[in-house]
């Protein structure tokens, strides 16, 4: 048996989609364990580019079963669109399964996310406005009649749940946000139209996962977002409402921690963040724009420009520890090709004291002064490199610095978007 968790080391957008797609070649099962369509995973196959928000990146491998497990959130409209787009491009979704227990993002969750962000004004989190926070809030508040994926198959049940939910939600929508109420029948019609298409994918995913694990199958748990967007370990409150960290894979899929064999920590060669919150190694405008342009750093889900900065070794080290990483997949190394000097943050100074892990109290992150080491750039294109031995010495030194900071070996280096542009290290 082999279970690997693929998890982001930073604030999401590390390139997990490509790494999952590569690992999925050998996998029987690829399972998303948290989050919803706030995620955006880009996978490039030949000349084709696929942007996936909900469906696991393994869907492009016909022999691989793909799942949205219990810990995920499903917006049925987005799921229906994604299935249709894949089918139109020749990728049937017969091998897709969705947990009956996954909670559903309803139109009122999207509206409440929007209204809450507007109301926060200058203190907004910068959410993707996809309804993630409000839907997980219903789940953790144990709303007795919250809609789960298994509810989508039964029109009468769904209509009743929506009516009950809106009896409450409309009070908040009207009284707190002074917005016009939602009509339960209209909401029902909107959801029921797509529910009929997607509910056939419903199943008990955790039974299938446990059976597959016992049968010795290769399983990938695909994380969305990243370690520092985790509800507990991220830069609270500027986080998402789920658990992207490797431990979240156990909660979200229904397997115990001892079943996990490998944790592949996906780390971008520099740092990006979308939305508000501290980013200690954020680069000055011109350098940030250079990284943004070369790395095409615009959100897959919202199109927002990502904030860009240098590799943060403190973040990397903390992520390796929090996730129990067994290897690092270093992505987008080629984006740094043109730089003569590459700053790498090797520690933080907080009020004169040097620290090497991310402070537990997120407010303290606002006080840190990154300590940089300047690495020489390689100033040549890496896109065609396929072997470790072909990498220029300066690029190898950069990878070795990543290994030293993470205290975990680098097993893969990505030097471009396509599957082929990958260097594997034994
Ligand atoms: P939410 O998950 O939409 O509630 O957004 C909360 C925070 O997480 C915001 O700062 C978002 O920009 C960020 N976020 C959510 N999903 C992703 C992602 O897939 N990549 C990068 N940032 C994300």
mmCIF file with all atom_site columns, C-alpha atoms and ligand atoms in Angstrom, residues 11-13 16 38-41 113 125-133 224-226 229 238-241 273-276 301 304 306, ligand 1:
data_model
loop_
_atom_site.group_PDB
_atom_site.id
_atom_site.type_symbol
_atom_site.label_atom_id
_atom_site.label_alt_id
_atom_site.label_comp_id
_atom_site.label_asym_id
_atom_site.label_entity_id
_atom_site.label_seq_id
_atom_site.pdbx_PDB_ins_code
_atom_site.Cartn_x
_atom_site.Cartn_y
_atom_site.Cartn_z
_atom_site.occupancy
_atom_site.B_iso_or_equiv
_atom_site.pdbx_formal_charge
_atom_site.auth_seq_id
_atom_site.auth_comp_id
_atom_site.auth_asym_id
_atom_site.auth_atom_id
_atom_site.pdbx_PDB_model_num
ATOM   1  C CA  . UNK A 1 11  ? -0.044  30.217 0.574   1.00 0.00 ? 11  UNK A CA  1
ATOM   2  C CA  . UNK A 1 12  ? -1.404  28.054 -2.241  1.00 0.00 ? 12  UNK A CA  1
ATOM   3  C CA  . UNK A 1 13  ? -0.704  28.206 -5.990  1.00 0.00 ? 13  UNK A CA  1
ATOM   4  C CA  . UNK A 1 16  ? 0.262   21.102 -6.805  1.00 0.00 ? 16  UNK A CA  1
ATOM   5  C CA  . UNK A 1 38  ? -11.722 28.322 -4.193  1.00 0.00 ? 38  UNK A CA  1
ATOM   6  C CA  . UNK A 1 39  ? -8.882  26.165 -5.549  1.00 0.00 ? 39  UNK A CA  1
ATOM   7  C CA  . UNK A 1 40  ? -7.584  26.387 -9.080  1.00 0.00 ? 40  UNK A CA  1
ATOM   8  C CA  . UNK A 1 41  ? -5.242  23.711 -10.373 1.00 0.00 ? 41  UNK A CA  1
ATOM   9  C CA  . UNK A 1 113 ? -19.434 35.425 1.469   1.00 0.00 ? 113 UNK A CA  1
ATOM   10 C CA  . UNK A 1 125 ? -9.862  38.803 4.041   1.00 0.00 ? 125 UNK A CA  1
ATOM   11 C CA  . UNK A 1 126 ? -9.801  38.905 0.260   1.00 0.00 ? 126 UNK A CA  1
ATOM   12 C CA  . UNK A 1 127 ? -11.694 35.612 -0.031  1.00 0.00 ? 127 UNK A CA  1
ATOM   13 C CA  . UNK A 1 128 ? -12.430 34.077 -3.408  1.00 0.00 ? 128 UNK A CA  1
ATOM   14 C CA  . UNK A 1 129 ? -16.129 34.865 -2.727  1.00 0.00 ? 129 UNK A CA  1
ATOM   15 C CA  . UNK A 1 130 ? -17.042 31.306 -3.659  1.00 0.00 ? 130 UNK A CA  1
ATOM   16 C CA  . UNK A 1 131 ? -19.005 30.742 -0.428  1.00 0.00 ? 131 UNK A CA  1
ATOM   17 C CA  . UNK A 1 132 ? -16.294 28.706 1.312   1.00 0.00 ? 132 UNK A CA  1
ATOM   18 C CA  . UNK A 1 133 ? -16.412 30.378 4.748   1.00 0.00 ? 133 UNK A CA  1
ATOM   19 C CA  . UNK A 1 224 ? -5.749  22.476 -2.106  1.00 0.00 ? 224 UNK A CA  1
ATOM   20 C CA  . UNK A 1 225 ? -4.566  25.923 -0.925  1.00 0.00 ? 225 UNK A CA  1
ATOM   21 C CA  . UNK A 1 226 ? -1.444  25.720 1.273   1.00 0.00 ? 226 UNK A CA  1
ATOM   22 C CA  . UNK A 1 229 ? -3.913  29.210 4.621   1.00 0.00 ? 229 UNK A CA  1
ATOM   23 C CA  . UNK A 1 238 ? -6.363  35.603 6.708   1.00 0.00 ? 238 UNK A CA  1
ATOM   24 C CA  . UNK A 1 239 ? -6.831  31.898 6.036   1.00 0.00 ? 239 UNK A CA  1
ATOM   25 C CA  . UNK A 1 240 ? -9.312  29.578 4.426   1.00 0.00 ? 240 UNK A CA  1
ATOM   26 C CA  . UNK A 1 241 ? -11.881 27.661 6.471   1.00 0.00 ? 241 UNK A CA  1
ATOM   27 C CA  . UNK A 1 273 ? -0.034  35.070 -1.936  1.00 0.00 ? 273 UNK A CA  1
ATOM   28 C CA  . UNK A 1 274 ? -3.501  36.174 -3.073  1.00 0.00 ? 274 UNK A CA  1
ATOM   29 C CA  . UNK A 1 275 ? -5.734  38.169 -0.788  1.00 0.00 ? 275 UNK A CA  1
ATOM   30 C CA  . UNK A 1 276 ? -4.928  40.038 2.405   1.00 0.00 ? 276 UNK A CA  1
ATOM   31 C CA  . UNK A 1 301 ? -9.960  31.109 -9.859  1.00 0.00 ? 301 UNK A CA  1
ATOM   32 C CA  . UNK A 1 304 ? -6.424  38.519 -9.283  1.00 0.00 ? 304 UNK A CA  1
ATOM   33 C CA  . UNK A 1 306 ? -0.808  37.490 -6.922  1.00 0.00 ? 306 UNK A CA  1
HETATM 34 P P1  . LIG B 2 .   ? -11.612 31.545 0.846   1.00 0.00 ? 1   LIG B P1  1
HETATM 35 O O1  . LIG B 2 .   ? -10.954 30.198 0.873   1.00 0.00 ? 1   LIG B O1  1
HETATM 36 O O2  . LIG B 2 .   ? -12.312 31.838 -0.461  1.00 0.00 ? 1   LIG B O2  1
HETATM 37 O O3  . LIG B 2 .   ? -12.486 31.784 2.017   1.00 0.00 ? 1   LIG B O3  1
HETATM 38 O O4  . LIG B 2 .   ? -10.448 32.652 0.933   1.00 0.00 ? 1   LIG B O4  1
HETATM 39 C C1  . LIG B 2 .   ? -9.629  32.803 2.096   1.00 0.00 ? 1   LIG B C1  1
HETATM 40 C C2  . LIG B 2 .   ? -8.198  33.163 1.713   1.00 0.00 ? 1   LIG B C2  1
HETATM 41 O O5  . LIG B 2 .   ? -7.589  32.049 1.072   1.00 0.00 ? 1   LIG B O5  1
HETATM 42 C C3  . LIG B 2 .   ? -8.095  34.321 0.714   1.00 0.00 ? 1   LIG B C3  1
HETATM 43 O O6  . LIG B 2 .   ? -6.910  35.053 1.010   1.00 0.00 ? 1   LIG B O6  1
HETATM 44 C C4  . LIG B 2 .   ? -7.932  33.632 -0.618  1.00 0.00 ? 1   LIG B C4  1
HETATM 45 O O7  . LIG B 2 .   ? -7.272  34.428 -1.577  1.00 0.00 ? 1   LIG B O7  1
HETATM 46 C C5  . LIG B 2 .   ? -7.099  32.426 -0.219  1.00 0.00 ? 1   LIG B C5  1
HETATM 47 N N1  . LIG B 2 .   ? -7.277  31.265 -1.099  1.00 0.00 ? 1   LIG B N1  1
HETATM 48 C C6  . LIG B 2 .   ? -8.313  30.413 -1.128  1.00 0.00 ? 1   LIG B C6  1
HETATM 49 N N2  . LIG B 2 .   ? -8.111  29.459 -2.046  1.00 0.00 ? 1   LIG B N2  1
HETATM 50 C C7  . LIG B 2 .   ? -6.903  29.686 -2.579  1.00 0.00 ? 1   LIG B C7  1
HETATM 51 C C8  . LIG B 2 .   ? -6.110  29.011 -3.557  1.00 0.00 ? 1   LIG B C8  1
HETATM 52 O O8  . LIG B 2 .   ? -6.469  27.961 -4.108  1.00 0.00 ? 1   LIG B O8  1
HETATM 53 N N3  . LIG B 2 .   ? -4.899  29.562 -3.842  1.00 0.00 ? 1   LIG B N3  1
HETATM 54 C C9  . LIG B 2 .   ? -4.442  30.687 -3.218  1.00 0.00 ? 1   LIG B C9  1
HETATM 55 N N4  . LIG B 2 .   ? -5.147  31.346 -2.294  1.00 0.00 ? 1   LIG B N4  1
HETATM 56 C C10 . LIG B 2 .   ? -6.356  30.851 -1.978  1.00 0.00 ? 1   LIG B C10 1
#
